[in-house]
Amino acid sequence: MNTFVRFERDRDVAVVTIDHPPVNALSPGVVEGLRAAIEQANVEAEVRAIVVIGSGRTFIAGADVHEFQKPTAGEYVAKIRATLSTIEDSAKPVVMAIHGAALGGGLETAMAGHYRLIAPSAQVGQPEVKLGLIPGAGGTLRLPRLAGVAKAVEMCAFGAPIKAQEAFAAGIVDRIVDGDLRAGAVAFAREVASQPVRRTRDRQEKLANADPAIFSAAREQASKKWRGQTAPLAAIDAVEATTKLAFADGLKRESELFYQCLRSPQAKALIYAFFAERAVTKIPGISGSTPTYDIARAAIVGAGTMGGGIAMAFVNAGIPVLIKETGQEALDRGMTNIRRNYARLPQEAADQKLALITPQLTFDGFDQADIIVEAVFENLAVKQQVFREIDGISKPGAILATNTSSLDIDQIAVATKRPDMVIGLHFFSPANIMRLIEIVRGSAIRPEVTATAATLAKRLGKIGVIAGNCPGFIGNRMINVYGREAQFLLEEGATVEDVNQALFDFGMAMGPLAMFDLVGNDVMRDIAAISSTAARSPLVLPQLCAMGRLGQKTGKGWSRYDESRKPSADPEVAALIESTARSAGIERRIISKQEIVDRCILALVNEGAHILEEGIALRASDIDVIYLTGYGFPAWRGGPMFYADSIGSSNVVARIEEFGWTPAPLLKRLAAKGKTFT
Ligand code: 3HC
Ligand code: NAI
């Protein structure tokens, strides 16, 4: 048909193959090719039925998201809708054969067909909300007709894909095909060739009597899960409209809601974030041909909070681990935490995972490990000692990684005879859950080691972002200035609750002082000490630490915590802040919510600009990915650097100068040229 869509005949069945690597996105050429193929099949007299299948690793990953960034996005989606009508209108049955994934416009295409077959390993979903959108090509109309209203609301408003078996049970697909999907689909097409076509748009039975409680419950849940985001609510509105309107009117309503979303700043930010996440794997000097080391066995030093989490991250990817501690008690404590975590799984799955972990007090077997990850106390001398030991016993070619959150990788590397094999893998807590890893490169690093770390991150299901070696790397270096500003605001008159609430309302997962209390005030103090060179130091944090107010772990920090870790304001802290400020001669005043937000967020931006200029981050979008995946920055604001761009560099500079700070040179240059970070 064209370069994206092939048309072949298997006797009386037309086989239409979408061939648009890597993921068969519905680019304009695919949309056009599909339409032409269906029309062709309808005019060829010998053809009795049509199979649509994807080549490569997937069926169709959805609309081509690049097209949404163009002014022609509206026409583009209208063309997808028209092609799906052509498919649904086909007089000859159209059988969709799904492998890999049918997501977004991919599932919408599948639902416009008359039958759907699926490979057992495939999945389907409407993930548009994650891009700040709703399904725009009939998904909110056809999915409830196939799967029922409740399932459609769940899939359209929450975006999680479902597996083949669940899709079959829900009625989204008609058959699961083991073995050769194409052969199975062609045989099925022959079976149904003489039957009258059954169009999804005509199916009404699952739409009747939708319980209004489905929508209200989903709205409540979506407002919590997607706090601040508009698309999930629009998706629910669209499915609700489906239950009340004729198909053509429902399509119009979906289209209106889709365009509202598409035009929103939220969609722009989320689409930016989608590509930003994928850009992290593009590392200058490293390509697909850079050799990587095989990672079949891992070993971990330290079974504390991070060591245990990292062990689970490896095991969850099927990589066996040895985990070493200094004493039986610490080892038992670490293993108890791991067991508690796996207790949520069915017994058999938990046993399988635990069988991959060998807890021990010696380095036995470390000589077989392809990678050793150190996760001991954050102390340079202790880490150097550990690296000396593991260097002595590990095999040549083994990668030695440190989970340090702020120390100098080069100083750790020099403790070994292989500084080129030493790398920072800065996992975030809880390491088995959090997606971010900062991959920190020392000055001697071999490209193969960086390439291996990037591949490994993907294998662990994580996002590995390259960072240069400086105190705190990217994330913690920035969090320092953010946390400092939060504390200065307290000294100048804001309350703990004001500061936490302002940033929470901005969209942060939690306020800065709530974050301190979660991570531990002692940990935050230590991180700050390593990377702070600024003239003004926060005055209250050291006092809280001295009082044992370390945060949630001691029941008291900036706030007081009850048994269920619910925070409440603590007058003792308010009094401490006030007296500390007075004795330091700091003038106290009423501080607006806007000032709280601007000072904390623009502190991030200004530091981010320094980091970028120093080459510590490869690109502004890498900083954003770190903040979105590791620090609870609201996804719909795109990350701190994208947020700065949305305000405008010159406005950012002006505000920073109002605060009496010095704008980073890069920021000033961008402002002068009217340019942006991203
Ligand atoms: N449009 C454009 N490019 C896409 C794309 C899409 N829908 N999906 C993936 N890509 C690109 C990626 O940017 C990446 O490009 P790169 O190599 O240049 O960086 C490449 O395809 C491979 O993607 P991944 O690295 O993500 O590959 P994985 O194998 O890890 O994952 C996937 C595959 C699960 C399909 C994942 O890519 C994905 O989730 N894609 C997006 C799915 C989605 O959101 N679809 C809905 C789109 S909106 C829509 O359909 C609107 C409609 O209702 C009108
Ligand atoms: P932790 O105190 O919970 O665990 C450290 C463990 O290392 C302890 O169990 C200790 O007994 C063990 N240990 C100390 N010396 C050892 C040695 N020579 N051999 C074997 N085990 C030894 O500390 P946590 O929080 O797990 O931190 C570990 C590292 O991870 C630190 O460098 C920290 O900065 C970093 N990190 C911590 C994060 C967090 O949120 N806790 C986040 C990211 C990094």
mmCIF file of N, CA and C and ligand atoms in Angstrom, residues 22-23 25 57-58 61-66 68 77 80 101 103-106 108 123 126-128 131 133-137 258 274-275 278-279 281-282 458, ligand 1:
data_model
loop_
_atom_site.group_PDB
_atom_site.id
_atom_site.type_symbol
_atom_site.label_atom_id
_atom_site.label_comp_id
_atom_site.label_asym_id
_atom_site.label_seq_id
_atom_site.Cartn_x
_atom_site.Cartn_y
_atom_site.Cartn_z
ATOM 1 N N PRO A 22 9.913 1.742 15.446
ATOM 2 C CA PRO A 22 10.053 0.545 16.281
ATOM 3 C C PRO A 22 8.750 0.009 16.860
ATOM 4 N N VAL A 23 7.682 0.831 16.913
ATOM 5 C CA VAL A 23 6.512 0.371 17.666
ATOM 6 C C VAL A 23 5.208 0.495 16.868
ATOM 7 N N ALA A 25 3.780 3.018 15.548
ATOM 8 C CA ALA A 25 2.912 4.144 15.906
ATOM 9 C C ALA A 25 2.092 4.530 14.682
ATOM 10 N N ARG A 57 7.962 -5.852 16.972
ATOM 11 C CA ARG A 57 7.711 -6.279 18.337
ATOM 12 C C ARG A 57 6.316 -5.987 18.852
ATOM 13 N N THR A 58 5.504 -5.265 18.054
ATOM 14 C CA THR A 58 4.212 -4.896 18.624
ATOM 15 C C THR A 58 3.148 -4.673 17.560
ATOM 16 N N ALA A 61 1.479 0.894 18.926
ATOM 17 C CA ALA A 61 1.689 1.519 20.254
ATOM 18 C C ALA A 61 0.816 2.744 20.464
ATOM 19 N N GLY A 62 0.038 3.117 19.443
ATOM 20 C CA GLY A 62 -0.839 4.277 19.629
ATOM 21 C C GLY A 62 -0.623 5.310 18.549
ATOM 22 N N ALA A 63 -1.313 6.428 18.702
ATOM 23 C CA ALA A 63 -1.092 7.551 17.799
ATOM 24 C C ALA A 63 0.378 7.930 17.877
ATOM 25 N N ASP A 64 0.879 8.562 16.817
ATOM 26 C CA ASP A 64 2.272 9.018 16.836
ATOM 27 C C ASP A 64 2.322 10.318 17.647
ATOM 28 N N VAL A 65 2.900 10.213 18.820
ATOM 29 C CA VAL A 65 2.837 11.330 19.768
ATOM 30 C C VAL A 65 3.540 12.580 19.210
ATOM 31 N N HIS A 66 4.515 12.380 18.302
ATOM 32 C CA HIS A 66 5.161 13.563 17.694
ATOM 33 C C HIS A 66 4.127 14.457 17.006
ATOM 34 N N PHE A 68 1.278 15.230 17.865
ATOM 35 C CA PHE A 68 0.524 16.094 18.785
ATOM 36 C C PHE A 68 1.273 17.388 19.081
ATOM 37 N N VAL A 77 -5.682 13.748 13.939
ATOM 38 C CA VAL A 77 -6.579 12.868 14.697
ATOM 39 C C VAL A 77 -7.872 12.638 13.905
ATOM 40 N N ILE A 80 -7.243 9.820 11.665
ATOM 41 C CA ILE A 80 -7.286 8.505 12.335
ATOM 42 C C ILE A 80 -8.744 8.080 12.480
ATOM 43 N N ALA A 101 1.770 -4.926 22.055
ATOM 44 C CA ALA A 101 0.820 -4.056 22.744
ATOM 45 C C ALA A 101 -0.096 -3.360 21.751
ATOM 46 N N LEU A 103 -2.018 -0.098 22.263
ATOM 47 C CA LEU A 103 -2.208 0.962 23.248
ATOM 48 C C LEU A 103 -2.799 2.193 22.582
ATOM 49 N N GLY A 104 -3.617 2.916 23.326
ATOM 50 C CA GLY A 104 -4.165 4.171 22.825
ATOM 51 C C GLY A 104 -4.839 3.971 21.484
ATOM 52 N N GLY A 105 -4.376 4.736 20.474
ATOM 53 C CA GLY A 105 -4.935 4.604 19.135
ATOM 54 C C GLY A 105 -4.774 3.192 18.593
ATOM 55 N N GLY A 106 -3.841 2.424 19.149
ATOM 56 C CA GLY A 106 -3.662 1.027 18.731
ATOM 57 C C GLY A 106 -4.848 0.185 19.158
ATOM 58 N N GLU A 108 -7.727 1.460 19.915
ATOM 59 C CA GLU A 108 -8.887 2.036 19.214
ATOM 60 C C GLU A 108 -9.005 1.456 17.802
ATOM 61 N N GLN A 123 -0.595 -7.118 25.535
ATOM 62 C CA GLN A 123 -1.425 -6.315 26.425
ATOM 63 C C GLN A 123 -2.127 -5.205 25.667
ATOM 64 N N GLN A 126 -5.543 1.953 27.312
ATOM 65 C CA GLN A 126 -5.781 3.330 26.872
ATOM 66 C C GLN A 126 -4.961 4.241 27.789
ATOM 67 N N PRO A 127 -3.650 4.385 27.498
ATOM 68 C CA PRO A 127 -2.785 5.133 28.419
ATOM 69 C C PRO A 127 -2.774 6.647 28.174
ATOM 70 N N GLU A 128 -3.705 7.165 27.367
ATOM 71 C CA GLU A 128 -3.633 8.584 26.985
ATOM 72 C C GLU A 128 -3.544 9.529 28.173
ATOM 73 N N LEU A 131 -0.426 11.059 29.100
ATOM 74 C CA LEU A 131 0.076 12.145 28.246
ATOM 75 C C LEU A 131 -0.801 13.388 28.392
ATOM 76 N N LEU A 133 -3.974 13.410 27.941
ATOM 77 C CA LEU A 133 -5.007 13.329 26.899
ATOM 78 C C LEU A 133 -6.083 12.329 27.301
ATOM 79 N N ILE A 134 -7.094 12.225 26.450
ATOM 80 C CA ILE A 134 -8.042 11.115 26.579
ATOM 81 C C ILE A 134 -8.026 10.379 25.241
ATOM 82 N N PRO A 135 -8.576 9.185 25.180
ATOM 83 C CA PRO A 135 -8.653 8.524 23.876
ATOM 84 C C PRO A 135 -9.388 9.459 22.911
ATOM 85 N N GLY A 136 -8.839 9.628 21.721
ATOM 86 C CA GLY A 136 -9.412 10.622 20.806
ATOM 87 C C GLY A 136 -9.962 10.019 19.532
ATOM 88 N N ALA A 137 -9.924 8.691 19.421
ATOM 89 C CA ALA A 137 -10.401 8.062 18.186
ATOM 90 C C ALA A 137 -11.430 6.980 18.500
ATOM 91 N N PHE A 258 -11.193 15.762 23.876
ATOM 92 C CA PHE A 258 -9.829 15.447 23.468
ATOM 93 C C PHE A 258 -9.067 16.735 23.128
ATOM 94 N N PHE A 274 7.183 12.502 28.378
ATOM 95 C CA PHE A 274 7.251 11.198 27.702
ATOM 96 C C PHE A 274 8.539 11.105 26.876
ATOM 97 N N PHE A 275 8.794 12.137 26.077
ATOM 98 C CA PHE A 275 10.002 12.096 25.244
ATOM 99 C C PHE A 275 11.264 12.325 26.085
ATOM 100 N N ARG A 278 12.515 9.125 27.375
ATOM 101 C CA ARG A 278 13.171 8.301 26.355
ATOM 102 C C ARG A 278 14.499 8.891 25.916
ATOM 103 N N ALA A 279 14.669 10.195 26.113
ATOM 104 C CA ALA A 279 15.933 10.829 25.688
ATOM 105 C C ALA A 279 17.094 10.454 26.616
ATOM 106 N N THR A 281 18.334 7.781 27.407
ATOM 107 C CA THR A 281 19.186 6.682 26.940
ATOM 108 C C THR A 281 20.147 7.140 25.841
ATOM 109 N N LYS A 282 19.975 8.370 25.382
ATOM 110 C CA LYS A 282 20.872 8.858 24.319
ATOM 111 C C LYS A 282 22.066 9.539 24.987
ATOM 112 N N LYS A 458 17.561 -0.277 32.501
ATOM 113 C CA LYS A 458 16.361 -0.636 31.729
ATOM 114 C C LYS A 458 15.898 -2.046 32.107
HETATM 115 N N1 3HC B 1 4.411 7.744 19.246
HETATM 116 C C1 3HC B 1 5.637 8.082 18.826
HETATM 117 N N2 3HC B 1 6.756 7.462 19.208
HETATM 118 C C2 3HC B 1 6.608 6.447 20.075
HETATM 119 C C3 3HC B 1 5.365 6.039 20.575
HETATM 120 C C4 3HC B 1 4.219 6.730 20.108
HETATM 121 N N3 3HC B 1 2.990 6.395 20.500
HETATM 122 N N4 3HC B 1 5.556 5.015 21.418
HETATM 123 C C5 3HC B 1 6.870 4.784 21.455
HETATM 124 N N5 3HC B 1 7.515 5.644 20.647
HETATM 125 C C6 3HC B 1 8.951 5.714 20.365
HETATM 126 C C7 3HC B 1 9.742 6.167 21.571
HETATM 127 O O1 3HC B 1 9.810 7.580 21.638
HETATM 128 C C8 3HC B 1 11.078 5.530 21.300
HETATM 129 O O2 3HC B 1 11.724 6.336 20.357
HETATM 130 P P1 3HC B 1 13.319 6.519 20.386
HETATM 131 O O3 3HC B 1 13.886 5.152 20.184
HETATM 132 O O4 3HC B 1 13.575 7.487 19.310
HETATM 133 O O5 3HC B 1 13.634 7.065 21.769
HETATM 134 C C9 3HC B 1 10.718 4.220 20.619
HETATM 135 O O6 3HC B 1 9.392 4.399 20.107
HETATM 136 C C10 3HC B 1 10.712 3.011 21.525
HETATM 137 O O7 3HC B 1 9.894 3.317 22.658
HETATM 138 P P2 3HC B 1 10.254 2.781 24.103
HETATM 139 O O8 3HC B 1 11.674 3.052 24.411
HETATM 140 O O9 3HC B 1 9.217 3.318 25.019
HETATM 141 O O10 3HC B 1 10.068 1.218 23.882
HETATM 142 P P3 3HC B 1 9.604 0.106 24.907
HETATM 143 O O11 3HC B 1 9.740 -1.186 24.200
HETATM 144 O O12 3HC B 1 10.261 0.297 26.230
HETATM 145 O O13 3HC B 1 8.032 0.372 25.150
HETATM 146 C C11 3HC B 1 5.780 0.845 24.504
HETATM 147 C C12 3HC B 1 7.121 0.196 24.111
HETATM 148 C C13 3HC B 1 5.163 0.090 25.681
HETATM 149 C C14 3HC B 1 4.877 0.781 23.324
HETATM 150 C C15 3HC B 1 6.043 2.301 24.928
HETATM 151 O O14 3HC B 1 6.802 2.940 23.934
HETATM 152 C C16 3HC B 1 4.804 3.135 25.142
HETATM 153 O O15 3HC B 1 4.187 3.050 26.181
HETATM 154 N N6 3HC B 1 4.480 3.979 24.160
HETATM 155 C C17 3HC B 1 3.411 4.954 24.277
HETATM 156 C C18 3HC B 1 2.066 4.345 24.295
HETATM 157 C C19 3HC B 1 1.020 5.420 24.339
HETATM 158 O O16 3HC B 1 1.023 6.287 25.194
HETATM 159 N N7 3HC B 1 0.085 5.366 23.396
HETATM 160 C C20 3HC B 1 -0.975 6.319 23.318
HETATM 161 C C21 3HC B 1 -0.594 7.430 22.427
HETATM 162 S S1 3HC B 1 -1.813 8.722 22.413
HETATM 163 C C22 3HC B 1 -3.043 8.124 21.426
HETATM 164 O O17 3HC B 1 -2.968 7.031 20.941
HETATM 165 C C23 3HC B 1 -4.183 9.048 21.189
HETATM 166 C C24 3HC B 1 -5.293 8.425 20.468
HETATM 167 O O18 3HC B 1 -6.327 8.149 21.356
HETATM 168 C C25 3HC B 1 -5.809 9.306 19.384
#
